[in-house]
Amino acid sequence: RYALFSNHLKNIEENEGGIDEFSKSYKAFGVNQLLDGRIYCKEWAPGAEAVFLTGDFNGWNPFSHPYKKMEYGKWELFIPPGEDGSPPVAHGSKLKVVIRAQSGELLYRISPWARYVVRDEDKVNYDWVHWNPPQSYLHKHPSPKRLKSLRIYESHVGIASPEGKVASYKNFTYNVLPRIKDLGYNCVQLMAIMEHAYYASFGYQVTSFFAASSRYGTPDDLKEMIDVAHSMGITVLLDVVHSHASKNSEDGLNKFDGTDYCFFHSGHKGTHQLWDSRLFDYANWEVLRFLLSNLRMWIEDYRFDGFRFDGVTSMLYHHHGIGTGFSGDYNEYFGLHVDEDALCYLMLANYMIKFLYPECITIAE
């Protein structure tokens, strides 16, 4: 196991410039504003025949902005600024990646790296909205020093209100955090932050991994909430779901490029029978890039102080813990039923977090 981890780490060093650079891929993939005014777009779609960007910015012309094919299933696109130097894609405008699948079908997809997705009341699916405000929220308070003893308050922003509606980040900031502080808790663990189309899943059927749920407000509202928690000396943990993903394709990762093996195992191995969701292929280089970058983004952009990894048993074993008990016998924990690729990913995740952010906390469910 350690040899597999060491080999992965060595390969990352040799091919990506180290885990620091590798885990910053969220700054390149998706749609990102460059300092010179251009927008750089990058996607991994190994099963695609062609890739385009469409949206409000080009009148929803599906073919006017084609991506250039690169090595290893990657695609890139540069969009120059407007004649007046303005961003070519306006903040708040809607986008879609257009994939020409191997079958010839055109698929309209949300980028796996999308930072903000919203759903209109009259629609079923989410829309990808370009998030690039002129001035993002600036954190004012440092993270608390790592605590010797945690008193964790597990919470869900949407149900943290006596009112019969989905509550907001603002409500949690100004009405709930003071109560948590007064009760003597020094840590809050947030559920259902990563965007999920199915609200009743309590956030465990993630559709957009890099997007903070828009049900409760904007990304800046969440940043403010975490900043205020830090001002109270409260450590903030994210309940991160890297054990599986929603099987939605219109507004999720599933069949992003028209195949069933982009991000996930193909066929039976790629489906969780109880959760009715897709299972990541942790042996895939680009899946490792995606998941490690996801952790990095939540720490860097939102200032989360650590993670509670959901569904670790499902990750560690090929049987996913289904119909299996653990009594303490070594044979239940070690053997061919262990998914060593998933285990290696968790080792890489822990290594990256502790190497770059020694104060961060990691908890396994």
Coordinates of C-alpha atoms in Angstrom, one line a residue, residues 122-257:
D122 CA -39.7 26.6 -13.0
K123 CA -36.9 24.2 -14.0
V124 CA -35.8 20.7 -13.0
N125 CA -32.2 21.0 -13.9
Y126 CA -29.5 23.3 -12.7
D127 CA -27.8 26.0 -14.9
W128 CA -24.1 26.9 -14.9
V129 CA -23.6 30.5 -14.0
H130 CA -20.2 32.1 -14.5
W131 CA -19.0 33.4 -11.2
N132 CA -16.5 36.2 -11.5
P133 CA -17.6 39.2 -9.5
P134 CA -15.7 42.5 -9.8
Q135 CA -14.8 42.2 -6.1
S136 CA -15.0 38.8 -4.2
Y137 CA -15.4 38.6 -0.5
L138 CA -12.2 39.2 1.3
H139 CA -11.6 37.2 4.5
K140 CA -10.8 39.4 7.5
H141 CA -10.1 36.9 10.2
P142 CA -7.5 34.1 10.5
S143 CA -8.4 30.5 11.0
P144 CA -8.3 29.5 14.7
K145 CA -5.2 27.6 15.9
R146 CA -5.6 23.8 15.7
L147 CA -7.6 22.7 18.8
K148 CA -6.5 20.0 21.2
S149 CA -10.1 19.1 21.9
L150 CA -12.9 19.3 19.5
R151 CA -16.6 19.9 20.4
I152 CA -18.3 19.5 17.1
Y153 CA -21.7 20.9 16.2
E154 CA -22.9 19.0 13.0
S155 CA -25.2 21.2 11.0
H156 CA -27.2 21.7 7.8
V157 CA -27.6 25.3 6.7
G158 CA -30.9 24.7 4.9
I159 CA -32.7 23.3 7.9
A160 CA -31.1 25.6 10.6
S161 CA -34.3 27.6 11.0
P162 CA -37.7 27.1 12.5
E163 CA -39.3 28.6 9.4
G164 CA -40.9 26.3 6.8
K165 CA -38.4 27.2 4.1
V166 CA -34.8 26.5 3.1
A167 CA -32.7 28.7 5.3
S168 CA -29.7 30.8 4.1
Y169 CA -26.0 31.3 4.7
K170 CA -26.9 34.7 6.1
N171 CA -29.3 33.2 8.6
F172 CA -26.7 30.8 9.7
T173 CA -24.1 33.5 10.1
Y174 CA -26.2 35.9 12.2
N175 CA -28.7 33.6 14.0
V176 CA -27.1 30.2 14.3
L177 CA -23.4 30.8 14.8
P178 CA -23.8 32.9 18.0
R179 CA -26.0 30.1 19.5
I180 CA -23.3 27.5 18.6
K181 CA -20.7 29.7 20.3
D182 CA -22.9 30.3 23.4
L183 CA -23.5 26.5 23.8
G184 CA -19.7 26.0 24.1
Y185 CA -18.9 24.4 20.8
N186 CA -15.6 25.2 19.2
C187 CA -16.1 23.5 15.8
V188 CA -18.9 23.3 13.3
Q189 CA -19.2 20.6 10.6
L190 CA -21.3 21.6 7.6
M191 CA -23.3 19.2 5.7
A192 CA -24.8 19.6 2.2
I193 CA -22.5 22.4 1.0
M194 CA -21.3 20.8 -2.2
E195 CA -24.1 21.4 -4.8
H196 CA -26.6 18.6 -5.0
A197 CA -29.7 18.5 -7.2
Y198 CA -31.7 16.3 -4.9
Y199 CA -32.3 18.3 -1.7
A200 CA -33.6 15.3 0.3
S201 CA -30.2 13.5 -0.1
F202 CA -28.9 15.9 2.6
G203 CA -26.0 16.7 0.3
Y204 CA -24.8 13.2 -0.3
Q205 CA -25.7 13.0 -4.0
V206 CA -23.3 15.7 -5.3
T207 CA -23.7 17.0 -8.8
S208 CA -21.3 20.0 -8.8
F209 CA -18.2 19.3 -6.6
F210 CA -16.7 22.8 -6.9
A211 CA -19.9 24.7 -6.4
A212 CA -21.2 25.9 -3.0
S213 CA -25.0 25.2 -2.9
S214 CA -26.9 28.1 -4.3
R215 CA -30.0 27.1 -2.4
Y216 CA -28.7 29.1 0.6
G217 CA -27.1 32.0 -1.2
T218 CA -23.9 33.0 -3.1
P219 CA -20.3 31.8 -2.7
D220 CA -19.5 35.1 -1.1
D221 CA -22.3 34.5 1.5
L222 CA -20.6 31.2 2.4
K223 CA -17.2 32.9 2.6
E224 CA -18.6 35.5 5.0
M225 CA -20.2 32.8 7.1
I226 CA -16.9 30.9 7.5
D227 CA -15.1 34.2 8.2
V228 CA -17.5 35.2 11.0
A229 CA -17.2 31.7 12.5
H230 CA -13.4 32.2 12.5
S231 CA -13.9 35.6 14.3
M232 CA -15.7 33.6 17.0
G233 CA -12.8 31.1 17.3
I234 CA -14.9 28.4 15.7
T235 CA -13.2 25.9 13.4
V236 CA -15.2 25.0 10.3
L237 CA -15.2 21.5 8.7
L238 CA -16.7 20.5 5.4
D239 CA -18.5 17.2 5.1
V240 CA -16.8 16.2 1.8
V241 CA -18.3 13.5 -0.4
H242 CA -15.7 11.8 -2.5
S243 CA -17.0 8.3 -2.1
H244 CA -19.5 8.6 -4.9
A245 CA -21.4 11.0 -7.1
S246 CA -24.9 11.6 -8.4
K247 CA -25.8 9.7 -11.5
N248 CA -27.4 12.9 -13.0
S249 CA -26.0 13.6 -16.4
E250 CA -27.8 16.9 -17.4
D251 CA -26.4 18.7 -14.4
G252 CA -23.9 16.2 -12.9
L253 CA -20.6 14.4 -13.7
N254 CA -22.2 11.3 -15.1
K255 CA -21.6 10.7 -18.8
F256 CA -20.0 14.1 -19.1
D257 CA -18.3 13.2 -22.4

